[in-house]
PDB file of C-alpha atoms and ligand atoms in Angstrom:
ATOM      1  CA  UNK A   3      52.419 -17.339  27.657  1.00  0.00           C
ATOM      2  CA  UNK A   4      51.711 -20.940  26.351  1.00  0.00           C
ATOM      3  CA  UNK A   5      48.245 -21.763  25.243  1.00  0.00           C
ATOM      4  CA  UNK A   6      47.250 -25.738  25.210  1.00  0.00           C
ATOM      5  CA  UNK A   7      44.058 -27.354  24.107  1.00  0.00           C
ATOM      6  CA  UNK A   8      42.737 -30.804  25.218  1.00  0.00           C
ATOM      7  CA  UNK A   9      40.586 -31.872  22.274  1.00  0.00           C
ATOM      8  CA  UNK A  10      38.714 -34.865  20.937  1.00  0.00           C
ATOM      9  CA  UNK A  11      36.160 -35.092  18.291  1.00  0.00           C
ATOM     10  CA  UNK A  12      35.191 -38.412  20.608  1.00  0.00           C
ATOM     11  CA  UNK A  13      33.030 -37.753  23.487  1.00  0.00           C
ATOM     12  CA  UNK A  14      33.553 -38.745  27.365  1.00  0.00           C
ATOM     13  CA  UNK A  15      37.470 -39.589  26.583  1.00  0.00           C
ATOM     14  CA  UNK A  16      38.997 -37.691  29.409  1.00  0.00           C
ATOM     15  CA  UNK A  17      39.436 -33.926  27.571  1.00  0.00           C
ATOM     16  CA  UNK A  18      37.894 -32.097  30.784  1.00  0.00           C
ATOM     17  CA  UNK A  19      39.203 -34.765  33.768  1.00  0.00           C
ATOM     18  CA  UNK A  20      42.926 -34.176  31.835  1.00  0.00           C
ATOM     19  CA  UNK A  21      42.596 -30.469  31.786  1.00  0.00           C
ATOM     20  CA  UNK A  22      41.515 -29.992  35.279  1.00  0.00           C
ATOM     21  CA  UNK A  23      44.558 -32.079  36.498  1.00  0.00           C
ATOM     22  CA  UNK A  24      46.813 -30.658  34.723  1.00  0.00           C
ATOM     23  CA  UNK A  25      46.052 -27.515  35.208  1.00  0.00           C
ATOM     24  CA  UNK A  26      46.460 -27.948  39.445  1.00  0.00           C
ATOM     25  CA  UNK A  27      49.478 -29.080  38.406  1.00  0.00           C
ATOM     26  CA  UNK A  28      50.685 -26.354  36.608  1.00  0.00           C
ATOM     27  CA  UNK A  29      48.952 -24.111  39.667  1.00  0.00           C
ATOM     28  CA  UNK A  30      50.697 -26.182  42.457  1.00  0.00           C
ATOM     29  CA  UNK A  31      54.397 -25.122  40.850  1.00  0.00           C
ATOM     30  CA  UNK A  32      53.595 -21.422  41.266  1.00  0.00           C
ATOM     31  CA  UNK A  33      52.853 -21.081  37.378  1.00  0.00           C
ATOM     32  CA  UNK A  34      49.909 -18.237  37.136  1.00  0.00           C
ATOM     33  CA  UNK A  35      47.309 -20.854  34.779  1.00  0.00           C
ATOM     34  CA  UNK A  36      43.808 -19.892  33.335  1.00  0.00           C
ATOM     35  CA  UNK A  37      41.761 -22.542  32.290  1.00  0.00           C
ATOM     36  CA  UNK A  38      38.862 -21.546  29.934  1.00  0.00           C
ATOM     37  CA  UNK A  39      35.856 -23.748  29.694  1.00  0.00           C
ATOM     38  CA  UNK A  40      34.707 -23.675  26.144  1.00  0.00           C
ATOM     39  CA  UNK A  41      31.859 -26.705  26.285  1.00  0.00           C
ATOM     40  CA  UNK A  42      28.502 -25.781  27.066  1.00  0.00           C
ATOM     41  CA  UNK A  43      28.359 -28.608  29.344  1.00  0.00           C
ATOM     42  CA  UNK A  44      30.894 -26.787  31.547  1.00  0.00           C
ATOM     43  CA  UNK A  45      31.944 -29.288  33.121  1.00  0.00           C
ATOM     44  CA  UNK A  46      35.450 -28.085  34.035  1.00  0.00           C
ATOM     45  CA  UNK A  47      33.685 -25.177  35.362  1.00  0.00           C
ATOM     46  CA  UNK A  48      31.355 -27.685  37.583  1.00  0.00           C
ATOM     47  CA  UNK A  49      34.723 -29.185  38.892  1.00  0.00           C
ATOM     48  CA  UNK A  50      36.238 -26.063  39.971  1.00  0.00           C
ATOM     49  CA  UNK A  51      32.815 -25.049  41.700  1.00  0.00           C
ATOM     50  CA  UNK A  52      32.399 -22.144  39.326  1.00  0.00           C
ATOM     51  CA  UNK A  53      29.943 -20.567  37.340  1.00  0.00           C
ATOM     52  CA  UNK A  54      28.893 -17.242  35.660  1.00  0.00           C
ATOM     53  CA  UNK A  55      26.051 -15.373  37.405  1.00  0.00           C
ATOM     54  CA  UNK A  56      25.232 -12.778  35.304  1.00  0.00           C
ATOM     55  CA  UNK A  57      24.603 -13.260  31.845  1.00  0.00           C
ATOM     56  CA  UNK A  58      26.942 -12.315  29.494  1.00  0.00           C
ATOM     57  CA  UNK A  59      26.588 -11.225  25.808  1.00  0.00           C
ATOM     58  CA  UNK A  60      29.298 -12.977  23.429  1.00  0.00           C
ATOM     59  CA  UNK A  61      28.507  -9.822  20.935  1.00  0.00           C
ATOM     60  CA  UNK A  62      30.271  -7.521  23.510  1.00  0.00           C
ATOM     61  CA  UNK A  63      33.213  -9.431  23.914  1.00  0.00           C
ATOM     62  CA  UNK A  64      34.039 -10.653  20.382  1.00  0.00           C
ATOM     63  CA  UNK A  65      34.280  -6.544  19.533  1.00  0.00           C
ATOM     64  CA  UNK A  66      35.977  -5.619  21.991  1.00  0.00           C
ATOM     65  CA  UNK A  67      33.461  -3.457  23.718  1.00  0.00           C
ATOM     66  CA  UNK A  68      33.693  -5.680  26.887  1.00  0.00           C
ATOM     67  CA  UNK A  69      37.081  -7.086  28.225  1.00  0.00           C
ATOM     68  CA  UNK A  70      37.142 -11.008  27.806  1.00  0.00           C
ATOM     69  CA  UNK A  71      38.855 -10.377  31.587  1.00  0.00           C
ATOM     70  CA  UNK A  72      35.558  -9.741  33.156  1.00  0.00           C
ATOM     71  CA  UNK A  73      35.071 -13.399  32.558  1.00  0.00           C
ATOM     72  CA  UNK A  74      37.899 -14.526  34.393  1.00  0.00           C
ATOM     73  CA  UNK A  75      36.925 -15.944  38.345  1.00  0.00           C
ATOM     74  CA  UNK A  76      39.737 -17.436  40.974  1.00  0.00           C
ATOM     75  CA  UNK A  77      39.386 -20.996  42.121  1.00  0.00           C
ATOM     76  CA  UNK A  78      39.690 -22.584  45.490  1.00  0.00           C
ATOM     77  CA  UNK A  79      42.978 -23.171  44.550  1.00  0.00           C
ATOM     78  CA  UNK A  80      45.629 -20.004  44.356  1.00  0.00           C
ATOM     79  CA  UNK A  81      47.555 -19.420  40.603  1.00  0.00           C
ATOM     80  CA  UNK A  82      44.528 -21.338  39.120  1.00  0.00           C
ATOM     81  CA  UNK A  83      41.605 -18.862  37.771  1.00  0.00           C
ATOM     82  CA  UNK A  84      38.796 -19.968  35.157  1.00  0.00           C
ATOM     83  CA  UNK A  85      36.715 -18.507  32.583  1.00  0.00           C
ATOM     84  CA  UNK A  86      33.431 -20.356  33.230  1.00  0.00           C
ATOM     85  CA  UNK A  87      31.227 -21.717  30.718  1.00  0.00           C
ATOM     86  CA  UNK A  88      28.429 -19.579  31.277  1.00  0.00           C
ATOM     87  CA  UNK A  89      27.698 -17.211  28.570  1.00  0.00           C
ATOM     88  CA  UNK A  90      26.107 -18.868  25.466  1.00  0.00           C
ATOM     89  CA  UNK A  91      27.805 -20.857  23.649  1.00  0.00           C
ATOM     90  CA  UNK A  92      25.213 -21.070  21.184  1.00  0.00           C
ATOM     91  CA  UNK A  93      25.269 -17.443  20.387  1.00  0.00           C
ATOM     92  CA  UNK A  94      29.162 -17.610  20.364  1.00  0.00           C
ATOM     93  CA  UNK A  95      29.570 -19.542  17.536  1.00  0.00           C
ATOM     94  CA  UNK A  96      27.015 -17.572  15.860  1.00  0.00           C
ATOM     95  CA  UNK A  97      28.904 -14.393  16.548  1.00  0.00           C
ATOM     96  CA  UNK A  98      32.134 -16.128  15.663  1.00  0.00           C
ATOM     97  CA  UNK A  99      30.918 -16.974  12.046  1.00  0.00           C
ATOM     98  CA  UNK A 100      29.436 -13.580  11.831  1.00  0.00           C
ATOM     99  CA  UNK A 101      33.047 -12.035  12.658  1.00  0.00           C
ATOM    100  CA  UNK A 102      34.870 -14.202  10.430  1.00  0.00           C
ATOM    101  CA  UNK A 103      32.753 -13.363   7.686  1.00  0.00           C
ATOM    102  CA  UNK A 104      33.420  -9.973   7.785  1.00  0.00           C
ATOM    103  CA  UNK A 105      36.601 -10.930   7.135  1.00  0.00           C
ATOM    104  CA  UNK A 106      37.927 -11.063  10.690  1.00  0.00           C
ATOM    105  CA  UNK A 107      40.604 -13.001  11.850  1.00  0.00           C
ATOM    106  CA  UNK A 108      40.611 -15.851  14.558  1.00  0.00           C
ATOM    107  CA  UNK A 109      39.032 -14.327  17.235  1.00  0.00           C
ATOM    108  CA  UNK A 110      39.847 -16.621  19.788  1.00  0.00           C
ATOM    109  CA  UNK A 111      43.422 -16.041  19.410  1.00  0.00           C
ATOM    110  CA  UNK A 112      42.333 -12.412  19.716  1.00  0.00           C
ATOM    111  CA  UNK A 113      40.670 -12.992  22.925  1.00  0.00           C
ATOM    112  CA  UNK A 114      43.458 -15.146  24.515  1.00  0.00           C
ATOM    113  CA  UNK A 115      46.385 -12.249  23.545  1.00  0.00           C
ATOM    114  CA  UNK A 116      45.900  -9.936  26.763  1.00  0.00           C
ATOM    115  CA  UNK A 117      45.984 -12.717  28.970  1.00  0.00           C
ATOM    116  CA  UNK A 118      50.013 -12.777  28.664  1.00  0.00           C
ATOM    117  CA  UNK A 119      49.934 -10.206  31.101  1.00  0.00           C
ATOM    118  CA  UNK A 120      48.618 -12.372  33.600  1.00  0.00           C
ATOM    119  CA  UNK A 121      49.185 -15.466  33.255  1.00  0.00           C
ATOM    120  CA  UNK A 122      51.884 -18.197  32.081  1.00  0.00           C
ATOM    121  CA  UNK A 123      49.652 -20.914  30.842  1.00  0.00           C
ATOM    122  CA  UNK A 124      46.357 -21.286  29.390  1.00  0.00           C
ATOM    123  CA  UNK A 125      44.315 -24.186  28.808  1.00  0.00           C
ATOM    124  CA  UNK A 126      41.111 -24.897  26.814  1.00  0.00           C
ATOM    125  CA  UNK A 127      39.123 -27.658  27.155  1.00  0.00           C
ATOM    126  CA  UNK A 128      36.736 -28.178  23.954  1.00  0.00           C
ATOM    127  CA  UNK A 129      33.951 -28.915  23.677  1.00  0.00           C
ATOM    128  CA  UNK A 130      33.809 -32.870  21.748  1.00  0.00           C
ATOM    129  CA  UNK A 131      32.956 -31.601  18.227  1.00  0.00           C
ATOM    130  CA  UNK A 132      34.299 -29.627  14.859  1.00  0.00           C
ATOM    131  CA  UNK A 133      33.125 -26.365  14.822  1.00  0.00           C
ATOM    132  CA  UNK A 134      34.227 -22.700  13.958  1.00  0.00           C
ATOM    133  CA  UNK A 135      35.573 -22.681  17.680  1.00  0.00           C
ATOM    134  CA  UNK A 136      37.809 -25.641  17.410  1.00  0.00           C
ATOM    135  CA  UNK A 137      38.939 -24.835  14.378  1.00  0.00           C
ATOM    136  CA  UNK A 138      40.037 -21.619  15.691  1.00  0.00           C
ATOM    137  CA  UNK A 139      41.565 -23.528  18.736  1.00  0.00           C
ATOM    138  CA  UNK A 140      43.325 -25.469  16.596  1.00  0.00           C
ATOM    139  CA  UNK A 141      45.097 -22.322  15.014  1.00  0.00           C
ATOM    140  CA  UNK A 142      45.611 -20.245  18.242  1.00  0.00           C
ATOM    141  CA  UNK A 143      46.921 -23.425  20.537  1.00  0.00           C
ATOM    142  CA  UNK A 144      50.710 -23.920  20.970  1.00  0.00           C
ATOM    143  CA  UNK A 145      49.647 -27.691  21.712  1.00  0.00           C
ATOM    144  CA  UNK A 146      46.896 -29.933  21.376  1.00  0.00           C
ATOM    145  CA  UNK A 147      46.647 -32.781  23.586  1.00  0.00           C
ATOM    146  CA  UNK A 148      44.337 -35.926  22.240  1.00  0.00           C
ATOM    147  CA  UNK A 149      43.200 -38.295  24.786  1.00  0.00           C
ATOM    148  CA  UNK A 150      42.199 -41.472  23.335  1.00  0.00           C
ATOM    149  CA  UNK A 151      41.076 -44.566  24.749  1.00  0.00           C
ATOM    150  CA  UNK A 152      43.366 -47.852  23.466  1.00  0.00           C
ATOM    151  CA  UNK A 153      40.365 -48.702  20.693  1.00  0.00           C
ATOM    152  CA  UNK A 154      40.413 -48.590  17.344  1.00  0.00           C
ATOM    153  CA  UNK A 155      37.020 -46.355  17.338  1.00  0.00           C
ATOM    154  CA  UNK A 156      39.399 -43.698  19.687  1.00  0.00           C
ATOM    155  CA  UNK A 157      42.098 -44.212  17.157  1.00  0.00           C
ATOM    156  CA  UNK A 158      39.739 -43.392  14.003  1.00  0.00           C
ATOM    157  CA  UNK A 159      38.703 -40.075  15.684  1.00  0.00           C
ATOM    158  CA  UNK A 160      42.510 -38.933  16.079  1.00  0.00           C
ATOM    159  CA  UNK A 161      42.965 -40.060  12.459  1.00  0.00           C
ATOM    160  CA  UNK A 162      40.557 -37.780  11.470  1.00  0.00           C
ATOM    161  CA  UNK A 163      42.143 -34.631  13.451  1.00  0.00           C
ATOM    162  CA  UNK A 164      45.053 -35.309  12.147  1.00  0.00           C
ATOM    163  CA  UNK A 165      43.954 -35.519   8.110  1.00  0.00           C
ATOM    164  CA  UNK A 166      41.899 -32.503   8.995  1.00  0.00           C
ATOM    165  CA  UNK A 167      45.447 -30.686  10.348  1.00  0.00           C
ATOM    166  CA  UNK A 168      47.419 -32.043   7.190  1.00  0.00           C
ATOM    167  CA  UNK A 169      44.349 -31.113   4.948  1.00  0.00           C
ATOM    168  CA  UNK A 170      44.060 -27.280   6.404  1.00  0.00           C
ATOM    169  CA  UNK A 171      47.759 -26.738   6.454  1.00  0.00           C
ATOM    170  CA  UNK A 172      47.854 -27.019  10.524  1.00  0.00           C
ATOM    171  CA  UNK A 173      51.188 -28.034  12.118  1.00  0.00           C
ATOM    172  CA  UNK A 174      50.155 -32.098  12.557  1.00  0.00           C
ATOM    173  CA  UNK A 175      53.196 -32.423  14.888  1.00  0.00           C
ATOM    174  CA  UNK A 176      51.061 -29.856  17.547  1.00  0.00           C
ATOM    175  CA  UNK A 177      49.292 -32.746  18.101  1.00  0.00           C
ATOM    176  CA  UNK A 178      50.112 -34.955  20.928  1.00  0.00           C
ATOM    177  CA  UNK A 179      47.849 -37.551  21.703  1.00  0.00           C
ATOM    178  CA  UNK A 180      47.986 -39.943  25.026  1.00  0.00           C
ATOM    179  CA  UNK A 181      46.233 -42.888  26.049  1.00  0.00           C
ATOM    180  CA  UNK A 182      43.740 -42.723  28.837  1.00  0.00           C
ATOM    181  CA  UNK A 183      41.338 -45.423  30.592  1.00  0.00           C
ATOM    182  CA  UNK A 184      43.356 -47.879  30.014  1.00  0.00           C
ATOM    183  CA  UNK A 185      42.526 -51.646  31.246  1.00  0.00           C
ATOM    184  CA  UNK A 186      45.682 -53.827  30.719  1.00  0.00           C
ATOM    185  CA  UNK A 187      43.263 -56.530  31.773  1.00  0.00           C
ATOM    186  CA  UNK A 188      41.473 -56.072  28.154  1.00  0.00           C
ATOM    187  CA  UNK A 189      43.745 -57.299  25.345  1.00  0.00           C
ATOM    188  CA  UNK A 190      43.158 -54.939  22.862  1.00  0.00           C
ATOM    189  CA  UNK A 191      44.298 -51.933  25.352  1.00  0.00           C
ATOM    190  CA  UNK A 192      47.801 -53.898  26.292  1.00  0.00           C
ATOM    191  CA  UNK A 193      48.414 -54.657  22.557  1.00  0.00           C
ATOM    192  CA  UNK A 194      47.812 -50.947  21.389  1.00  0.00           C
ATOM    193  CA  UNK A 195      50.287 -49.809  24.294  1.00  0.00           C
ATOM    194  CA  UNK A 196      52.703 -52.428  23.115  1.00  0.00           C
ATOM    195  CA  UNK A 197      52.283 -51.540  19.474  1.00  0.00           C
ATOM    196  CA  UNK A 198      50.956 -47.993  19.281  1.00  0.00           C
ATOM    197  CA  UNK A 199      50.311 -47.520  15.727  1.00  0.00           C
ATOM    198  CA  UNK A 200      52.920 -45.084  13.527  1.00  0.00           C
ATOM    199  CA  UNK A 201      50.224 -42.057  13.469  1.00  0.00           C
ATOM    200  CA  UNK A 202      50.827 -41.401  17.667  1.00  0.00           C
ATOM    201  CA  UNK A 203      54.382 -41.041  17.002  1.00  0.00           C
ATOM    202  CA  UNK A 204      53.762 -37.730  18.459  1.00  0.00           C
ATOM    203  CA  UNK A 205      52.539 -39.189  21.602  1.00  0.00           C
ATOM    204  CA  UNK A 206      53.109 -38.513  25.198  1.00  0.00           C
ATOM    205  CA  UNK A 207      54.850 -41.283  26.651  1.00  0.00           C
ATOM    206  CA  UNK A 208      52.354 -41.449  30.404  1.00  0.00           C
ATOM    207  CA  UNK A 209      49.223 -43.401  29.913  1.00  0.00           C
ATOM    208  CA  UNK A 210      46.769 -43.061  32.767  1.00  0.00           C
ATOM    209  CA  UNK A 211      45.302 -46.051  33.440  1.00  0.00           C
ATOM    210  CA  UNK A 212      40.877 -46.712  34.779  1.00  0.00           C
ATOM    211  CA  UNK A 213      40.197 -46.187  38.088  1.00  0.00           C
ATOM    212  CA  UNK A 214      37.226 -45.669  39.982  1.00  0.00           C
ATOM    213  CA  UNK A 215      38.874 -43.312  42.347  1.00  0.00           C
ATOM    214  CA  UNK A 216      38.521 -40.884  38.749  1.00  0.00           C
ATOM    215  CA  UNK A 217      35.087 -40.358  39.486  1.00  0.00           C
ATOM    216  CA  UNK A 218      35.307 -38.742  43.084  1.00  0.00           C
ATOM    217  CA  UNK A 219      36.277 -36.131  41.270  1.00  0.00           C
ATOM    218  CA  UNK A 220      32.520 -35.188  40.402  1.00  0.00           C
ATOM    219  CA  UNK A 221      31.610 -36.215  44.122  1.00  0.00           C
ATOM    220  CA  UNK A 222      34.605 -34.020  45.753  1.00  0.00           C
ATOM    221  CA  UNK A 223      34.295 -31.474  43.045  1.00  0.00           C
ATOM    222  CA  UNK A 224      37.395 -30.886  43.021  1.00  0.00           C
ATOM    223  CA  UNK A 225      41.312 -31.697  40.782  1.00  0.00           C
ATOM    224  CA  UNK A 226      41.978 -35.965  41.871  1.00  0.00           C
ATOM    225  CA  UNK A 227      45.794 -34.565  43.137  1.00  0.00           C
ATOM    226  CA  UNK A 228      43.615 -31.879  45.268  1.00  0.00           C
ATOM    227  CA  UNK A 229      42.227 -34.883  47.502  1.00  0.00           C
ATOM    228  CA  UNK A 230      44.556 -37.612  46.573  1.00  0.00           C
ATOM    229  CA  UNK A 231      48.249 -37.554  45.950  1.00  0.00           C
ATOM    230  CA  UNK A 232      48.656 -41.741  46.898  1.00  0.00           C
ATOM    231  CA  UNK A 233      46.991 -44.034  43.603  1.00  0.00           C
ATOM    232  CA  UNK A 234      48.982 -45.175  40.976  1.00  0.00           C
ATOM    233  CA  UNK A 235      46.310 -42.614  38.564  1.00  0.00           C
ATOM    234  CA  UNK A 236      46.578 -39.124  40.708  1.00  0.00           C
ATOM    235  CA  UNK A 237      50.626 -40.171  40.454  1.00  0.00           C
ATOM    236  CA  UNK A 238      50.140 -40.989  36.396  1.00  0.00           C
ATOM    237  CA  UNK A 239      48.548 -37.203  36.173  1.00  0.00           C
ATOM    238  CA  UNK A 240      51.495 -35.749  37.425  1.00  0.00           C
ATOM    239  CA  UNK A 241      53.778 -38.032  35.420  1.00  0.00           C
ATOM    240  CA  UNK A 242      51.931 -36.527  32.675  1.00  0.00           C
ATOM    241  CA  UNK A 243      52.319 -33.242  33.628  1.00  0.00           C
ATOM    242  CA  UNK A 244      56.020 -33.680  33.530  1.00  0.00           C
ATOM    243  CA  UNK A 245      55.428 -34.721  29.507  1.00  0.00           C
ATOM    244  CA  UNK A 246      53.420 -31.939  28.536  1.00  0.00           C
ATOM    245  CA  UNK A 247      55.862 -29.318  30.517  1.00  0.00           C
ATOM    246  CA  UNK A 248      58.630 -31.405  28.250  1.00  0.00           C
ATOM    247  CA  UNK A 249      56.481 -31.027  25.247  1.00  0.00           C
ATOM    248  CA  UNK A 250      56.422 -26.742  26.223  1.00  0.00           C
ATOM    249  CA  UNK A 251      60.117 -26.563  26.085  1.00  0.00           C
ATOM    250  CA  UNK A 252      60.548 -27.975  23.409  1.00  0.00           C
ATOM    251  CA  UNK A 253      58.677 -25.610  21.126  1.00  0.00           C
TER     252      UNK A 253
HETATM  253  N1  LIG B 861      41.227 -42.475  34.075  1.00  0.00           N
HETATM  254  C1  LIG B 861      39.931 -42.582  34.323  1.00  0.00           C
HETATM  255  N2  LIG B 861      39.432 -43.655  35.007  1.00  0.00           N
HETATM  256  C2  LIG B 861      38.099 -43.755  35.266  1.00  0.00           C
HETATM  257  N3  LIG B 861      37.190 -42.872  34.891  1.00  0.00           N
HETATM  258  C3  LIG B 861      37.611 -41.775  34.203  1.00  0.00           C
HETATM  259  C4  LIG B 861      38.991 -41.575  33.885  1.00  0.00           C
HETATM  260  N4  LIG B 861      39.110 -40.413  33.186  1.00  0.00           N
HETATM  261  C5  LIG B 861      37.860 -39.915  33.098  1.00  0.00           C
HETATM  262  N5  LIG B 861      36.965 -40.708  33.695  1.00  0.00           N
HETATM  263  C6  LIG B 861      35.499 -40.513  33.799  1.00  0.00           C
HETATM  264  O1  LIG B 861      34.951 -40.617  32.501  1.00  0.00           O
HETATM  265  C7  LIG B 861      33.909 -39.664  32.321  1.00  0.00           C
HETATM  266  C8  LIG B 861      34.243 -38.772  31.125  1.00  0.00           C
HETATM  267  O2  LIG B 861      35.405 -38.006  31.427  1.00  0.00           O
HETATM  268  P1  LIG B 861      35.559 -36.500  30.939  1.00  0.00           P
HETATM  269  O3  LIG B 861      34.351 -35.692  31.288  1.00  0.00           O
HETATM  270  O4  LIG B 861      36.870 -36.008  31.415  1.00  0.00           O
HETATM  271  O5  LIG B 861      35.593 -36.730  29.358  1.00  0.00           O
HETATM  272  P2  LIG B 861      35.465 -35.630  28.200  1.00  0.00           P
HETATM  273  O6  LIG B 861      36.270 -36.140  27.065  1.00  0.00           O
HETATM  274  O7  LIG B 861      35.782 -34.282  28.709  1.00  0.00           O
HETATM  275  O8  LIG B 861      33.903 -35.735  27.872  1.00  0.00           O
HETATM  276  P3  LIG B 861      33.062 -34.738  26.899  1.00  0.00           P
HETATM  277  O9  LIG B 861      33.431 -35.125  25.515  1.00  0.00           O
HETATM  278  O10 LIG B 861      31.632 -35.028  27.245  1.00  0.00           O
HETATM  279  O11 LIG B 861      33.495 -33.332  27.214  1.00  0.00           O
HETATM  280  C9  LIG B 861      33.795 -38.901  33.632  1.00  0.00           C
HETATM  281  O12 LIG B 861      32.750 -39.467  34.376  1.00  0.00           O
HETATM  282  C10 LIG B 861      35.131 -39.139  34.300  1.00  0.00           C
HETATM  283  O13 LIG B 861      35.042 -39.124  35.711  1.00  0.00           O
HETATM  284 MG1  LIG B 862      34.658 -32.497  28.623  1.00  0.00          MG
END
């Protein structure tokens, strides 16, 4: 089992669009994927029409005394199941720093573990901030993927990951960042793609470029390659796909 996050400290750069693509992707080739939905906003969990019902306490989970698989619901789409964001995420991190401060391990990682029965590929999508929980992601993911948006204020935030990995002894070259809305019409975007600065070495080489058709996705509810498999973005998606399968093997 592989285990990828889609992180940015920036907000509304593409983390939950990428992971919901990506992870019909990985669905569509037969691969048995679970996408968990760690931002409260649960917006991945909007997309994929799901959401918890009953409430669930974090407490139980995080010791053990209820299986984190009770969380788990199927999709409309088959090899594709989701852990909603439904139970508080509030309370998680709560419980997470109460855990670790009794001297208790990464508990995400913990939570993750039994899912190798089930499934080949796991994918988080975080929430836009530093916190216990992505700073546990960061430890328990075999990959992070960064989407930034060709600006220097996008750039910054990677920069910041990055010293944060190199500062915390975390692998920096798990971090693979790509470039998303981009406008080749704005200068600043085609110059960054020309000349990506030396820091995204690491970097996928698909960029997915703006495109209204992006936003159906909230409409449709459902993955862009689910309703269109045609524009030059559903077909950048799967191109990216292809570089973060790449990116798998060669770990
Ligand atoms: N390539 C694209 N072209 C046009 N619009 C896009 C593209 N990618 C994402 N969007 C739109 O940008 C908005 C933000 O995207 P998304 O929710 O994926 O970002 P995010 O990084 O997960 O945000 P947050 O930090 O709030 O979790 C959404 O309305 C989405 O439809
Ligand atoms: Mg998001």
């Amino acid at each position: 089992m592989e285990t990828i996050a889609f992180f940015n400290l920036k907000g509304g750069v593409g983390k939950t669009t990428s992971a919901v693509n990506i992870a019909w992707h990985a669905a569509s080739e037969g691969i048995p994927t679970l996408i968990w939905d760690l931002d409260p906003q649960g917006a991945t969990s909007w997309l994929l029409k799901s959401k918890v019902k009953t409430k669930h306490e974090p407490k139980r989970f995080l010791s053990g005394k209820t299986p984190i698989g009770k969380l788990v619901k199927s999709t409309d789409y088959s090899n594709l199941d989701i852990i909603p964001a439904g139970f508080s995420y509030r309370n998680f991190e709560q419980q997470l720093l109460e855990t670790s401060s009794q001297g208790k391990k990464n508990l995400i990682q913990k939570m993750i573990e039994p899912f190798g029965e089930h499934y080949a590929l796991v994918i988080l999508d975080c929430p836009p901030s530093f916190s216990l929980l992505t700073e546990q992601v960061f430890d328990t993911a075999d990959a992070l993927f960064i989407p930034i948006i060709p600006t220097h204020l996008s750039l910054r935030t990677f920069e910041q990951t990055y010293e944060f990995f190199k500062a915390n002894k975390l692998k920096p070259k798990r971090l693979h960042a790509f470039f998303t809305m981009v406008d080749r019409r704005r200068t600043l975007h085609r110059v960054m793609l020309q000349h990506p600065p030396a820091v995204l070495k690491n970097r996928l080489a698909t960029a997915i470029p703006y495109a209204a058709i992006v936003e159906q996705m909230g409409e449709q509810r459902a993955p862009l390659p689910a309703f269109d498999t045609t524009t030059v973005v559903s077909n950048a998606y799967k191109q990216l796909w292809l570089d973060i399968k790449q990116t798998l093997n060669e770990l």
